[in-house]
Amino acid sequence: MDMDAPIKGRDIGNLTREYEYADGRKEHWVGGSKSWRNNNPGNIRDFNIPWDGLIGIDAEKFCIFNSYEQGKRAIRVDITTKAKRGLTLEQAIYAYAPPQDGNNTEKYIEHIVYETKISRDTPLSAVIGRIPDIVEVIQEHEGYTEGTIREVVQERIGKYIWRTQADKNVRLEHRMREGKVFDWESPPEGGHPGDAYGCRCWAEDINAEDASPVDKMFNSKYRQLTKD
């Protein structure tokens, strides 16, 4: 286990992912592509597979990994598994990026064929050594653009207002807490906003009348770690 890797990742809306580390540090990964925000260069969806490095699921059910390397490794493992099942390149990509998920699967296949010169009807088991090349094209096809990483400096003192993302994915017990006041020293059942696995709720500082809209949203101040 990488001790410098985050232990939790969650979607807090507004094109932002929050990563939490074992020592309590938090970072907000803002903007960029979804593949970058999730450390998921292959845009792999959650199918209850216990991937190495999986630390969260976003609002659209895409995996959040603890590092870019683990996300890229997941692509390689996925394609290798399909090769061991005897799938051709065409069959593997139709399984990886099916049309029902909004993908133009034919263009996906054409892109890989063009870049790798592997024909679509080639069994992947016959070109197992070329899987890293296929992985590179998958990342390119999915798109990978870096955004901004900001360190969150958050003081958990006093009281806060529970806020949700106000969408259909908010769990019932959290929806019932929207707008209610809680104390950091006395957490409600299940913990504070963001403590529960997959929770995208956030705490609004009850004393933040003079804070900027961004500070209110995250109940925090930022120290920027990357350039905009």
Short mmCIF file of C-alpha atoms in Angstrom, two decimals:
data_model
loop_
_atom_site.label_atom_id
_atom_site.label_comp_id
_atom_site.label_asym_id
_atom_site.label_seq_id
_atom_site.Cartn_x
_atom_site.Cartn_y
_atom_site.Cartn_z
CA MET A 1 0.00 0.00 0.00
CA ASP A 2 1.31 3.44 -0.95
CA MET A 3 1.38 5.45 2.28
CA ASP A 4 1.36 8.69 0.29
CA ALA A 5 -1.80 7.74 -1.63
CA PRO A 6 -5.26 8.96 -0.59
CA ILE A 7 -7.52 6.56 1.28
CA LYS A 8 -10.87 8.05 0.23
CA GLY A 9 -12.13 9.72 -2.92
CA ARG A 10 -15.55 11.24 -3.42
CA ASP A 11 -17.52 13.29 -5.89
CA ILE A 12 -18.61 16.57 -4.29
CA GLY A 13 -20.09 18.06 -7.45
CA ASN A 14 -19.05 21.14 -9.39
CA LEU A 15 -16.48 19.12 -11.38
CA THR A 16 -14.60 18.43 -8.14
CA ARG A 17 -13.31 15.33 -6.40
CA GLU A 18 -12.18 15.36 -2.80
CA TYR A 19 -9.27 13.11 -1.86
CA GLU A 20 -8.56 12.35 1.80
CA TYR A 21 -5.27 11.03 3.15
CA ALA A 22 -4.55 8.88 6.21
CA ASP A 23 -3.10 11.85 8.08
CA GLY A 24 -6.31 13.87 7.61
CA ARG A 25 -5.12 16.02 4.71
CA LYS A 26 -7.61 16.70 1.95
CA GLU A 27 -7.27 17.85 -1.64
CA HIS A 28 -9.84 19.07 -4.14
CA TRP A 29 -9.19 18.10 -7.74
CA VAL A 30 -11.05 20.70 -9.77
CA GLY A 31 -11.83 20.87 -13.49
CA GLY A 32 -9.91 18.86 -16.05
CA SER A 33 -11.38 15.72 -17.53
CA LYS A 34 -13.40 13.20 -15.55
CA SER A 35 -10.67 10.64 -16.21
CA TRP A 36 -8.16 12.96 -14.49
CA ARG A 37 -10.43 13.88 -11.57
CA ASN A 38 -11.05 10.19 -10.84
CA ASN A 39 -7.48 8.95 -11.47
CA ASN A 40 -9.29 6.73 -13.96
CA PRO A 41 -7.72 7.21 -17.42
CA GLY A 42 -9.87 4.44 -18.91
CA ASN A 43 -13.15 5.77 -17.45
CA ILE A 44 -13.88 2.37 -15.95
CA ARG A 45 -17.35 2.03 -14.44
CA ASP A 46 -18.12 0.39 -11.12
CA PHE A 47 -19.27 -3.21 -11.47
CA ASN A 48 -18.43 -4.26 -7.90
CA ILE A 49 -14.94 -5.34 -8.93
CA PRO A 50 -12.46 -4.94 -6.04
CA TRP A 51 -9.82 -3.12 -8.07
CA ASP A 52 -6.49 -2.40 -6.40
CA GLY A 53 -6.49 1.27 -5.43
CA LEU A 54 -10.27 1.73 -5.67
CA ILE A 55 -11.26 4.33 -3.05
CA GLY A 56 -14.60 5.69 -4.24
CA ILE A 57 -17.33 5.90 -6.87
CA ASP A 58 -18.47 9.13 -8.50
CA ALA A 59 -22.06 10.27 -9.10
CA GLU A 60 -22.10 8.65 -12.55
CA LYS A 61 -20.85 5.32 -11.16
CA PHE A 62 -17.29 5.67 -12.45
CA CYS A 63 -14.45 4.34 -10.30
CA ILE A 64 -12.20 6.68 -8.33
CA PHE A 65 -8.66 5.35 -7.86
CA ASN A 66 -5.97 6.43 -5.41
CA SER A 67 -3.47 7.11 -8.19
CA TYR A 68 -3.16 7.48 -11.94
CA GLU A 69 -0.97 4.36 -11.97
CA GLN A 70 -3.66 2.21 -10.33
CA GLY A 71 -6.28 3.56 -12.72
CA LYS A 72 -4.11 2.74 -15.72
CA ARG A 73 -3.32 -0.68 -14.29
CA ALA A 74 -7.06 -1.38 -14.10
CA ILE A 75 -7.35 -0.86 -17.88
CA ARG A 76 -4.53 -3.34 -18.46
CA VAL A 77 -6.06 -5.91 -16.12
CA ASP A 78 -9.48 -5.50 -17.74
CA ILE A 79 -8.16 -5.97 -21.30
CA THR A 80 -5.90 -8.85 -20.23
CA THR A 81 -8.90 -10.59 -18.65
CA LYS A 82 -10.82 -10.21 -21.90
CA ALA A 83 -7.85 -11.67 -23.78
CA LYS A 84 -7.85 -14.72 -21.50
CA ARG A 85 -11.54 -15.18 -22.28
CA GLY A 86 -10.65 -15.55 -25.93
CA LEU A 87 -12.20 -12.28 -27.13
CA THR A 88 -11.12 -10.57 -30.32
CA LEU A 89 -10.21 -6.89 -30.31
CA GLU A 90 -13.67 -6.04 -31.62
CA GLN A 91 -15.45 -8.15 -28.99
CA ALA A 92 -13.29 -6.76 -26.20
CA ILE A 93 -13.99 -3.13 -27.07
CA TYR A 94 -17.72 -3.77 -27.48
CA ALA A 95 -17.61 -5.16 -23.93
CA TYR A 96 -15.36 -2.36 -22.63
CA ALA A 97 -17.19 0.57 -24.25
CA PRO A 98 -20.68 -0.63 -25.23
CA PRO A 99 -22.99 1.58 -27.33
CA GLN A 100 -25.68 1.51 -24.62
CA ASP A 101 -23.34 3.55 -22.42
CA GLY A 102 -23.26 6.32 -25.00
CA ASN A 103 -20.07 5.20 -26.73
CA ASN A 104 -19.40 5.24 -30.46
CA THR A 105 -17.90 1.77 -30.24
CA GLU A 106 -17.13 1.49 -33.94
CA LYS A 107 -15.05 4.69 -33.87
CA TYR A 108 -13.34 3.37 -30.73
CA ILE A 109 -12.34 0.17 -32.53
CA GLU A 110 -11.24 2.07 -35.65
CA HIS A 111 -9.02 4.29 -33.50
CA ILE A 112 -7.29 1.32 -31.88
CA VAL A 113 -6.89 -0.50 -35.20
CA TYR A 114 -5.39 2.62 -36.80
CA GLU A 115 -2.92 3.28 -33.98
CA THR A 116 -1.86 -0.32 -33.27
CA LYS A 117 -2.33 -1.95 -36.71
CA ILE A 118 -4.04 -4.86 -34.93
CA SER A 119 -7.03 -6.04 -36.97
CA ARG A 120 -10.41 -6.03 -35.28
CA ASP A 121 -10.90 -9.79 -35.65
CA THR A 122 -7.56 -10.64 -34.02
CA PRO A 123 -7.86 -12.66 -30.79
CA LEU A 124 -6.23 -10.58 -28.08
CA SER A 125 -4.56 -13.72 -26.76
CA ALA A 126 -2.51 -13.76 -29.98
CA VAL A 127 -1.17 -10.25 -29.32
CA ILE A 128 -0.92 -10.33 -25.54
CA GLY A 129 2.35 -8.39 -25.68
CA ARG A 130 0.59 -5.50 -27.43
CA ILE A 131 -1.90 -4.88 -24.64
CA PRO A 132 0.15 -1.93 -23.28
CA ASP A 133 -0.22 -0.32 -26.73
CA ILE A 134 -3.98 -0.86 -26.62
CA VAL A 135 -4.10 0.66 -23.14
CA GLU A 136 -2.35 3.80 -24.41
CA VAL A 137 -4.90 4.24 -27.20
CA ILE A 138 -7.80 3.68 -24.78
CA GLN A 139 -6.50 6.49 -22.56
CA GLU A 140 -6.06 8.74 -25.59
CA HIS A 141 -9.57 7.96 -26.86
CA GLU A 142 -11.18 8.58 -23.46
CA GLY A 143 -9.40 11.93 -23.15
CA TYR A 144 -7.16 13.00 -20.28
CA THR A 145 -6.80 16.66 -19.35
CA GLU A 146 -5.33 17.84 -16.05
CA GLY A 147 -7.13 20.39 -13.91
CA THR A 148 -6.15 22.09 -10.64
CA ILE A 149 -5.25 20.44 -7.33
CA ARG A 150 -5.91 22.46 -4.19
CA GLU A 151 -5.03 21.52 -0.65
CA VAL A 152 -7.96 21.99 1.71
CA VAL A 153 -7.28 23.64 5.05
CA GLN A 154 -10.33 22.83 7.13
CA GLU A 155 -11.01 23.50 10.79
CA ARG A 156 -13.61 21.19 12.26
CA ILE A 157 -14.75 23.39 15.10
CA GLY A 158 -18.13 24.73 16.13
CA LYS A 159 -21.26 24.01 14.14
CA TYR A 160 -22.10 23.54 10.48
CA ILE A 161 -25.10 23.21 8.18
CA TRP A 162 -25.52 19.86 6.43
CA ARG A 163 -25.73 20.29 2.65
CA THR A 164 -26.41 17.68 -0.03
CA GLN A 165 -26.00 17.60 -3.80
CA ALA A 166 -29.83 17.69 -4.01
CA ASP A 167 -30.08 14.98 -6.66
CA LYS A 168 -31.67 11.54 -6.87
CA ASN A 169 -28.47 9.83 -5.72
CA VAL A 170 -28.54 11.38 -2.24
CA ARG A 171 -29.39 8.71 0.32
CA LEU A 172 -32.64 9.25 2.25
CA GLU A 173 -31.11 9.78 5.69
CA HIS A 174 -28.81 12.46 4.29
CA ARG A 175 -31.63 14.13 2.36
CA MET A 176 -33.47 14.47 5.68
CA ARG A 177 -30.45 16.35 7.12
CA GLU A 178 -30.34 19.03 4.39
CA GLY A 179 -30.26 22.49 5.98
CA LYS A 180 -30.04 21.20 9.55
CA VAL A 181 -27.37 22.31 12.02
CA PHE A 182 -24.89 19.83 13.52
CA ASP A 183 -21.90 20.08 15.84
CA TRP A 184 -18.46 18.85 14.77
CA GLU A 185 -17.93 17.43 18.26
CA SER A 186 -21.17 15.43 18.17
CA PRO A 187 -21.51 13.62 14.84
CA PRO A 188 -24.91 12.31 13.74
CA GLU A 189 -25.36 8.58 13.16
CA GLY A 190 -23.05 7.52 10.34
CA GLY A 191 -20.71 10.46 10.74
CA HIS A 192 -20.32 13.97 9.36
CA PRO A 193 -20.81 14.93 5.68
CA GLY A 194 -18.45 12.92 3.51
CA ASP A 195 -17.59 10.37 6.20
CA ALA A 196 -19.84 7.60 4.88
CA TYR A 197 -18.57 5.67 1.86
CA GLY A 198 -19.66 7.37 -1.36
CA CYS A 199 -21.21 10.35 0.45
CA ARG A 200 -21.05 13.58 -1.58
CA CYS A 201 -22.59 15.82 1.09
CA TRP A 202 -20.63 18.77 2.43
CA ALA A 203 -20.56 20.99 5.49
CA GLU A 204 -21.38 24.68 5.20
CA ASP A 205 -19.72 26.79 7.87
CA ILE A 206 -22.49 28.28 9.96
CA ASN A 207 -20.31 31.31 10.63
CA ALA A 208 -19.29 31.87 7.02
CA GLU A 209 -21.48 34.86 6.12
CA ASP A 210 -18.43 36.80 4.99
CA ALA A 211 -16.80 33.92 3.14
CA SER A 212 -16.59 33.74 -0.63
CA PRO A 213 -19.03 31.42 -2.45
CA VAL A 214 -16.26 28.87 -2.98
CA ASP A 215 -15.22 28.96 0.67
CA LYS A 216 -18.84 28.53 1.73
CA MET A 217 -19.26 25.59 -0.59
CA PHE A 218 -16.31 23.67 0.79
CA ASN A 219 -16.24 25.09 4.34
CA SER A 220 -12.54 25.59 3.86
CA LYS A 221 -9.67 27.66 2.58
CA TYR A 222 -7.38 26.51 -0.17
CA ARG A 223 -3.67 26.33 -0.71
CA GLN A 224 -3.21 25.76 -4.42
CA LEU A 225 -0.87 22.92 -5.35
CA THR A 226 -0.97 23.20 -9.14
CA LYS A 227 -1.32 26.02 -11.61
CA ASP A 228 -4.69 26.81 -13.16
#
